């Protein structure tokens, strides 16, 4: 394709970029890929060409990534002569999203749906997309991962691009992104762990739940974790859904796990695990737990595993249950039932009595110190402070009583939450709250800079919460573009401005088409061993597959 500015043969001159398509005389030379009512879509030079037939005239449209939309027209002046020209329409705004997890994709989805010319580029530090949906959702929860289909549809939008293997703050700065884009949205989540800051927290055998989840879910940075599973008792500190996830994975029979997308090395380690008992410890009481009924019900139904709940922990709660909101009411009722009867029928009770594994909830306990073995080589137990509650219901505070107790264990998993960290000095960040200061997704004091997801509101909630959050930030961007608060700047913009910077640094940006190659390879490997997929754990190998 020859792209020229100025005068085109045939005495047809237009302002803007003028193009001539060389060597193409008829539509027969193009390859049809899909149809839109009366229009036929063709592929030419990696661009979508639309042909609309009218008497004596053919018109070609090309949605070009830079510097906006190009339209190619073919006018049949005579049966043997074609005249080609290109008119460049006003380019739409360029929007950049940093992070390809649920927050990033939901924000992109809203913008693409509600602004008809906006282009969205999604940057991701890993070569693979989807964030915590890929690396955080438990392998035995495949139904939750179905949201990937929605994200794939978003990424397939002709106005959306994915650029993986690009670390914002290192490979490209936020200042450079703000030069290239009309709006920049920070949606990079929370990769760091919250810590207790107590003695012994750095002992061998003590891990964050985040790293443990990353280990069995194939997060490249956690592939070498090698948790010490040669112990009969594990303690999980925290009582949220992630805490129940890691407890469930420790206790679930391998026959169930091996047909999921759990990593091969994690399955091999769990096959030889000696863990038989898992205690899930929380600093407050049954009415303040953060897990939901779905995760609790799964724990009560674990094969070859029985619950260890003390009925005394639930004394006096029957009267309070009546006034609770429905989700908390149902959860508390299940807790009480499980404590009193094991949550089972008589037949199930007999089966549970023969179980070889067990799990328990310990309330009103705070970790004071993680104890080491005599030789100091690993954890041997944990000293807990006994608490009492001040206040009522969800707002009750845990207050130390001064009493302590020791719980023996050989494995400790800290599950008290994630935290976001700043990735660029030019972006405001509240280190106390672990979020970017914002108003409805608009970063405080930074016009054109936005945030969504955990880095906006903190690491809480489920995927549905993140969807609502992403839509709200997306709306803020669309509103600012529509009302003129943001004024799109013309010229070479978006990834076309960024790509040369990456190339100078030798950065291989991974496209969504490249990801599809990785995806296909993983599914092929999984099919060979009876799994949905076998995840590639090494970034270099991911890039090799992407280049193949």
XYZ file of C-alpha atoms in Angstrom:
548
model
C 0.000 0.000 0.000
C 1.430 3.383 -0.995
C 0.529 6.172 1.416
C 1.058 9.668 0.078
C 0.004 13.194 0.905
C -1.043 15.604 -1.775
C -2.589 15.009 -5.179
C -3.883 11.650 -6.396
C -4.159 10.514 -9.996
C -7.631 11.052 -11.339
C -7.733 14.735 -10.357
C -9.298 14.046 -6.975
C -7.640 15.942 -4.120
C -8.561 15.798 -0.411
C -7.226 17.356 2.734
C -5.442 14.882 4.971
C -3.767 11.604 4.138
C -4.219 10.360 0.599
C -3.700 6.688 -0.159
C -3.491 4.470 -3.194
C -3.958 0.723 -2.942
C -1.534 -0.836 -5.384
C -2.236 -4.029 -7.266
C -5.852 -4.372 -6.176
C -8.461 -3.959 -8.885
C -11.358 -6.040 -7.684
C -12.802 -7.341 -4.450
C -11.927 -10.855 -5.568
C -8.324 -10.237 -4.495
C -9.391 -9.839 -0.854
C -10.346 -12.569 1.605
C -13.836 -12.370 3.107
C -13.958 -13.010 6.858
C -17.472 -12.081 8.002
C -20.630 -10.212 7.004
C -22.514 -7.257 8.424
C -25.982 -7.120 6.805
C -25.403 -5.611 3.358
C -21.687 -5.053 3.951
C -18.917 -7.554 3.321
C -15.801 -7.370 5.469
C -12.412 -8.103 3.930
C -8.914 -8.522 5.337
C -6.182 -6.495 3.659
C -2.799 -5.629 5.146
C -4.071 -6.571 8.629
C -6.899 -4.061 8.397
C -10.656 -4.555 8.050
C -12.014 -3.333 4.723
C -15.765 -2.901 4.320
C -17.272 -2.978 0.824
C -20.736 -1.541 0.211
C -22.096 -2.091 -3.277
C -24.204 0.611 -4.882
C -24.981 1.128 -8.588
C -21.690 1.826 -10.323
C -19.741 2.485 -7.148
C -17.746 0.532 -4.543
C -16.778 2.116 -1.256
C -14.083 0.783 1.067
C -13.727 1.535 4.744
C -10.634 0.788 6.813
C -10.531 1.083 10.611
C -6.866 1.959 10.960
C -5.172 2.027 14.375
C -3.279 5.224 13.585
C -3.904 8.047 13.571
C -7.638 7.406 13.666
C -10.024 5.999 11.072
C -8.984 5.807 7.406
C -11.557 5.286 4.669
C -10.634 3.893 1.292
C -13.008 4.523 -1.602
C -13.037 2.870 -5.013
C -15.026 4.708 -7.683
C -15.592 2.865 -10.952
C -15.418 5.727 -13.433
C -15.194 3.264 -16.301
C -15.345 -0.524 -16.369
C -11.558 -0.684 -16.785
C -10.489 2.165 -14.553
C -10.490 2.536 -10.759
C -9.598 5.658 -8.825
C -8.588 5.246 -5.167
C -8.382 7.854 -2.497
C -8.391 7.962 1.298
C -10.007 10.427 3.642
C -8.850 10.611 7.260
C -11.738 11.350 9.606
C -11.313 12.984 12.998
C -9.512 10.489 15.258
C -11.249 9.301 18.388
C -9.719 9.665 21.850
C -6.995 7.259 22.957
C -7.421 5.650 26.377
C -4.817 3.602 28.211
C -5.540 1.053 30.953
C -2.722 -0.257 33.145
C -3.607 -3.785 34.242
C -5.573 -6.546 32.505
C -7.465 -7.992 35.445
C -11.230 -7.737 35.978
C -11.056 -4.029 36.857
C -9.166 -3.192 33.681
C -11.401 -5.211 31.391
C -14.659 -4.020 32.927
C -13.480 -0.418 32.634
C -12.544 -1.012 28.996
C -15.887 -2.689 28.316
C -17.835 0.318 29.576
C -15.757 2.826 27.614
C -15.964 0.896 24.341
C -19.708 0.426 24.718
C -20.529 4.015 25.618
C -18.043 5.977 23.500
C -18.272 5.034 19.842
C -14.842 6.274 18.694
C -12.614 5.771 21.736
C -9.677 3.416 21.332
C -8.510 1.480 24.394
C -5.057 -0.035 24.877
C -4.633 -2.389 27.853
C -1.100 -2.770 29.241
C -0.098 -5.793 31.331
C 3.263 -6.636 32.926
C 2.846 -10.374 32.232
C 2.566 -11.848 28.732
C -0.859 -13.251 29.672
C -4.085 -11.377 30.537
C -6.912 -11.677 33.099
C -5.077 -11.043 36.384
C -6.658 -12.676 39.410
C -9.200 -14.547 37.297
C -6.283 -16.594 35.987
C -3.997 -16.461 39.026
C -6.357 -15.956 41.976
C -9.531 -17.960 41.414
C -9.229 -21.443 42.924
C -8.688 -24.232 40.361
C -11.782 -26.069 41.620
C -13.937 -23.012 40.802
C -13.920 -23.163 36.976
C -17.362 -21.560 36.743
C -15.957 -18.308 38.143
C -13.382 -18.246 35.354
C -16.111 -18.171 32.701
C -15.955 -14.383 32.930
C -12.839 -14.714 30.761
C -15.234 -15.168 27.818
C -16.600 -11.674 28.447
C -13.099 -10.231 28.656
C -12.111 -12.001 25.432
C -15.051 -10.377 23.648
C -13.864 -6.995 24.891
C -10.306 -7.649 23.736
C -11.646 -8.702 20.326
C -13.239 -5.299 19.777
C -11.494 -3.612 16.835
C -10.964 -0.526 19.004
C -9.246 -2.467 21.793
C -5.637 -3.652 21.934
C -3.701 -5.724 24.468
C -0.016 -5.085 25.139
C 1.384 -7.736 27.450
C 4.916 -8.093 28.812
C 5.099 -4.338 29.420
C 5.808 -3.166 32.965
C 4.508 0.354 33.496
C 6.882 2.280 35.734
C 9.901 0.433 34.324
C 9.510 -0.195 30.586
C 7.392 2.903 30.105
C 6.576 5.664 32.583
C 3.162 7.025 33.439
C 4.367 10.424 32.212
C 5.068 8.894 28.801
C 1.657 7.241 28.772
C 0.003 10.548 29.582
C 1.796 12.107 26.625
C 0.488 9.397 24.329
C -3.070 9.050 25.651
C -5.976 11.356 26.364
C -6.860 9.343 29.485
C -4.763 6.924 31.568
C -6.444 4.501 33.988
C -4.524 2.715 36.747
C -6.060 -0.731 37.310
C -3.049 -2.780 38.337
C -4.543 -4.334 41.463
C -2.773 -5.351 44.667
C 0.290 -7.577 44.351
C 1.807 -7.153 47.805
C 0.906 -8.866 51.092
C -0.226 -7.449 54.384
C 1.880 -8.637 57.312
C 1.357 -8.906 61.058
C 4.820 -7.653 61.949
C 5.200 -10.235 64.716
C 8.276 -12.267 65.745
C 8.866 -15.411 63.712
C 6.955 -14.250 60.654
C 10.025 -14.894 58.505
C 10.535 -18.502 59.638
C 10.620 -21.355 57.146
C 7.138 -22.786 56.818
C 5.422 -19.383 57.033
C 3.925 -18.117 53.773
C 1.451 -15.569 52.566
C -1.789 -16.995 51.228
C -1.263 -14.804 48.158
C 2.015 -16.583 47.343
C 0.482 -19.998 48.086
C -2.422 -19.248 45.735
C 0.031 -18.024 43.100
C 2.018 -21.247 43.520
C -0.871 -23.595 42.777
C -2.365 -21.268 40.134
C 0.788 -20.833 38.046
C 1.845 -17.253 38.798
C 5.412 -17.123 37.422
C 6.861 -15.272 40.413
C 5.619 -17.970 42.815
C 6.515 -21.113 40.874
C 9.506 -21.866 43.151
C 7.645 -21.444 46.462
C 7.878 -25.133 47.502
C 5.694 -24.929 50.662
C 6.618 -27.274 53.493
C 3.771 -29.793 53.510
C 5.568 -32.410 55.634
C 3.476 -31.653 58.712
C 0.151 -32.890 60.018
C -1.209 -29.494 61.131
C -1.503 -26.188 59.284
C -2.825 -22.857 60.550
C -4.424 -20.249 58.301
C -4.478 -16.779 59.855
C -7.554 -14.954 58.590
C -11.175 -15.864 57.954
C -11.971 -14.582 54.475
C -12.713 -16.457 51.266
C -9.024 -16.751 50.386
C -8.380 -18.381 53.768
C -11.045 -20.981 53.030
C -9.671 -21.447 49.519
C -6.184 -22.378 50.723
C -7.583 -24.576 53.506
C -9.790 -26.378 50.991
C -6.914 -26.942 48.561
C -4.814 -28.423 51.381
C -7.576 -30.891 52.260
C -9.169 -31.729 48.904
C -8.431 -35.224 47.526
C -5.971 -35.202 44.644
C -8.456 -37.118 42.494
C -10.534 -33.933 42.401
C -7.674 -31.466 41.977
C -5.843 -33.302 39.206
C -8.671 -32.697 36.701
C -8.580 -28.923 37.304
C -6.068 -26.416 35.928
C -3.938 -26.603 39.091
C -0.258 -26.573 38.160
C 1.477 -29.900 37.720
C 4.144 -29.146 40.333
C 1.510 -28.136 42.909
C -0.489 -31.309 42.306
C 2.668 -33.388 42.745
C 3.494 -31.670 46.041
C -0.060 -32.005 47.370
C -0.050 -35.699 46.477
C 2.672 -36.276 49.086
C 1.312 -33.737 51.592
C 1.011 -34.926 55.185
C -1.411 -32.182 56.244
C -4.420 -33.718 57.998
C -5.714 -30.820 60.116
C -6.211 -27.167 59.206
C -7.236 -24.478 61.705
C -8.628 -21.210 60.340
C -8.049 -18.472 62.909
C -9.811 -15.113 63.228
C -9.444 -12.258 65.710
C -13.197 -11.668 66.028
C -16.290 -13.854 66.354
C -18.710 -15.838 64.151
C -20.757 -12.748 63.248
C -17.685 -10.956 61.898
C -16.239 -13.587 59.564
C -15.446 -12.354 56.053
C -16.048 -15.581 54.125
C -19.332 -16.219 52.324
C -21.779 -19.106 52.548
C -20.697 -20.703 49.261
C -17.137 -21.191 50.479
C -18.303 -22.379 53.910
C -20.697 -24.908 52.387
C -17.865 -26.307 50.278
C -15.820 -26.835 53.433
C -18.662 -28.722 55.112
C -18.915 -31.075 52.117
C -15.230 -31.890 51.651
C -14.759 -35.634 51.055
C -13.016 -37.568 53.834
C -12.982 -34.446 56.014
C -14.939 -33.392 59.112
C -15.476 -29.956 60.680
C -14.234 -29.096 64.165
C -16.438 -26.300 65.495
C -16.988 -25.658 69.191
C -20.715 -25.190 69.980
C -19.692 -22.851 72.809
C -18.500 -20.316 70.208
C -22.093 -19.965 69.017
C -23.863 -19.854 72.366
C -26.495 -17.128 72.496
C -26.422 -16.420 68.768
C -29.798 -18.010 68.010
C -31.671 -14.923 69.187
C -29.404 -12.560 67.233
C -29.794 -14.521 64.015
C -33.388 -13.360 63.563
C -32.356 -9.729 63.205
C -29.470 -10.320 60.796
C -29.607 -9.467 57.109
C -30.292 -12.477 54.923
C -26.714 -13.284 53.740
C -25.306 -13.084 57.274
C -28.329 -14.904 58.680
C -27.924 -17.873 56.329
C -24.190 -18.016 56.963
C -24.604 -17.971 60.743
C -27.330 -20.604 60.632
C -25.017 -22.900 58.677
C -22.208 -22.299 61.169
C -24.484 -23.153 64.101
C -25.830 -26.241 62.357
C -22.322 -27.430 61.524
C -21.156 -26.898 65.098
C -24.088 -28.790 66.561
C -24.445 -31.701 64.140
C -21.552 -31.492 61.728
C -24.001 -30.098 59.197
C -24.971 -33.609 58.142
C -27.720 -36.209 58.174
C -27.293 -39.330 60.310
C -25.805 -41.148 57.349
C -23.408 -38.314 56.651
C -22.499 -38.072 60.328
C -21.340 -41.677 60.246
C -19.243 -40.997 57.168
C -17.673 -37.919 58.744
C -16.798 -39.890 61.855
C -14.601 -42.078 59.666
C -12.897 -39.117 57.955
C -9.099 -38.962 58.052
C -8.847 -35.175 57.738
C -10.400 -32.269 59.634
C -10.697 -28.497 59.702
C -11.718 -26.066 62.400
C -12.556 -22.413 63.002
C -10.933 -20.658 65.940
C -12.494 -17.344 66.906
C -11.329 -14.447 69.092
C -7.643 -15.201 68.576
C -4.837 -12.907 67.409
C -1.305 -14.095 66.550
C 1.363 -12.762 68.900
C 4.398 -14.817 67.898
C 5.266 -17.615 65.510
C 7.366 -20.180 67.335
C 10.347 -22.026 65.885
C 11.513 -25.594 66.290
C 14.382 -26.311 68.699
C 16.960 -26.144 65.930
C 15.377 -22.972 64.528
C 14.904 -24.550 61.113
C 11.150 -24.063 60.796
C 7.883 -23.078 62.446
C 6.664 -25.323 65.256
C 3.650 -23.432 66.538
C 1.989 -20.094 67.097
C 1.236 -18.144 70.264
C -2.254 -16.657 70.135
C -3.738 -13.897 72.224
C -7.307 -14.441 73.408
C -9.704 -11.587 72.604
C -13.116 -10.398 73.649
C -15.507 -8.274 71.628
C -16.514 -4.704 72.357
C -19.535 -3.520 70.431
C -21.944 -5.612 68.430
C -22.415 -7.258 65.063
C -20.066 -6.311 62.215
C -18.648 -3.238 63.970
C -17.478 -5.119 67.072
C -13.792 -4.650 67.970
C -11.426 -7.356 69.192
C -9.857 -6.390 72.522
C -7.059 -8.462 74.126
C -7.896 -10.148 77.422
C -4.273 -10.797 78.344
C -4.695 -14.559 78.069
C -2.576 -16.538 75.619
C -2.436 -20.060 74.248
C -0.137 -22.041 71.967
C -1.303 -23.911 68.890
C 1.182 -26.450 67.520
C 1.656 -26.550 63.748
C 4.288 -26.985 61.065
C 2.783 -24.701 58.417
C 1.385 -21.161 58.716
C -0.436 -19.321 55.941
C -1.050 -15.614 56.466
C -4.343 -14.591 54.839
C -5.092 -11.082 56.059
C -5.372 -9.394 52.703
C -3.479 -7.924 49.806
C -2.213 -4.387 49.413
C -1.485 -2.127 46.475
C 1.809 -0.335 46.049
C 2.810 2.702 43.989
C 4.376 1.910 40.612
C 5.288 5.443 39.517
C 6.327 8.480 41.547
C 4.175 10.807 39.452
C 0.937 9.114 40.547
C -0.459 10.183 43.955
C -0.626 7.317 46.444
C -1.996 7.002 49.979
C 0.449 4.620 51.679
C -1.707 4.383 54.793
C -4.786 3.174 52.932
C -2.886 1.516 50.095
C -4.932 3.233 47.383
C -4.670 6.017 44.823
C -6.636 9.034 46.144
C -9.625 9.567 43.891
C -13.154 10.846 43.526
C -15.410 8.422 41.647
C -12.343 7.055 39.873
C -10.813 10.435 38.999
C -7.350 10.682 40.559
C -7.242 13.655 42.898
C -5.436 16.624 41.377
C -4.526 14.858 38.114
C -6.744 15.686 35.163
C -6.861 12.814 32.687
C -5.647 10.243 35.225
C -8.079 7.657 36.634
C -8.087 4.468 38.701
C -10.326 1.433 39.144
C -10.442 -1.822 41.073
C -8.421 -2.622 44.173
C -5.923 0.188 43.650
C -8.901 2.543 43.775
C -10.958 1.192 46.687
C -8.716 -1.341 48.447
C -8.492 -5.155 48.116
C -12.043 -6.094 49.053
C -15.080 -7.572 47.368
C -15.703 -10.156 44.670
C -15.638 -9.944 40.868
C -19.142 -8.440 40.822
C -17.912 -5.643 43.104
C -15.031 -5.000 40.744
C -17.396 -4.903 37.770
C -19.457 -2.154 39.393
C -16.282 -0.284 40.264
C -14.886 -0.603 36.735
C -18.124 0.603 35.182
C -18.111 3.658 37.459
C -14.584 4.615 36.455
C -15.413 3.946 32.810
C -18.396 6.268 33.118
C -16.182 8.991 34.573
C -13.872 8.762 31.555
C -16.739 8.781 29.046
C -18.428 11.696 30.819
C -15.207 13.728 30.793
C -14.695 13.035 27.096
C -18.313 13.826 26.249
C -18.523 17.069 28.222
C -15.192 18.343 26.940
C -13.331 18.171 30.247
C -10.880 16.021 28.282
C -9.957 17.362 24.850
C -8.499 14.655 22.566
C -5.226 15.651 20.936
C -4.575 14.714 17.316
C -1.414 13.407 15.706
C 0.350 10.111 16.285
C -1.135 8.843 19.527
C -1.663 5.773 21.650
C 0.429 2.662 21.228
C 1.891 3.973 17.959
C 3.650 6.594 20.069
C 4.653 4.068 22.750
C 5.814 1.165 20.563
C 9.038 2.879 19.384
C 9.978 3.514 23.023
C 9.505 -0.167 23.827
C 11.431 -1.272 20.758
C 14.417 0.860 21.747
C 14.490 -0.994 25.073
C 14.125 -4.381 23.430
C 10.684 -5.001 24.922
C 8.593 -7.582 23.084
C 4.994 -6.466 23.525
C 2.559 -9.390 23.426
C -0.668 -8.869 21.481
C -3.971 -10.614 22.150
C -3.326 -12.737 19.070
C -0.044 -13.786 20.697
C -1.962 -14.651 23.867
C -4.264 -16.853 21.805
C -1.197 -18.880 20.809
C -0.232 -19.308 24.468
C -3.823 -20.178 25.330
C -3.983 -22.843 22.621
C -0.662 -24.337 23.677
C -1.768 -24.567 27.325
C -5.041 -26.232 26.406
C -3.247 -28.694 24.140
C -0.861 -29.638 26.952
C -3.764 -29.983 29.363
C -5.736 -32.200 27.012
C -2.863 -34.683 26.975
C -3.158 -35.200 30.750
C -6.931 -34.847 31.163
C -6.982 -31.233 32.376
C -8.588 -28.041 31.005
C -5.097 -26.616 30.545
C -1.523 -26.956 31.760
C -0.330 -23.429 32.458
C 3.044 -22.265 31.223
C 4.949 -21.018 34.270
C 7.992 -19.390 32.702
C 7.775 -15.934 31.121
C 10.517 -16.713 28.600
C 8.640 -19.806 27.474
C 5.442 -17.760 27.153
C 7.270 -15.325 24.866
C 8.718 -18.160 22.795
C 5.247 -19.597 22.244
C 3.888 -16.134 21.417
C 6.571 -15.696 18.740
C 5.981 -19.116 17.199
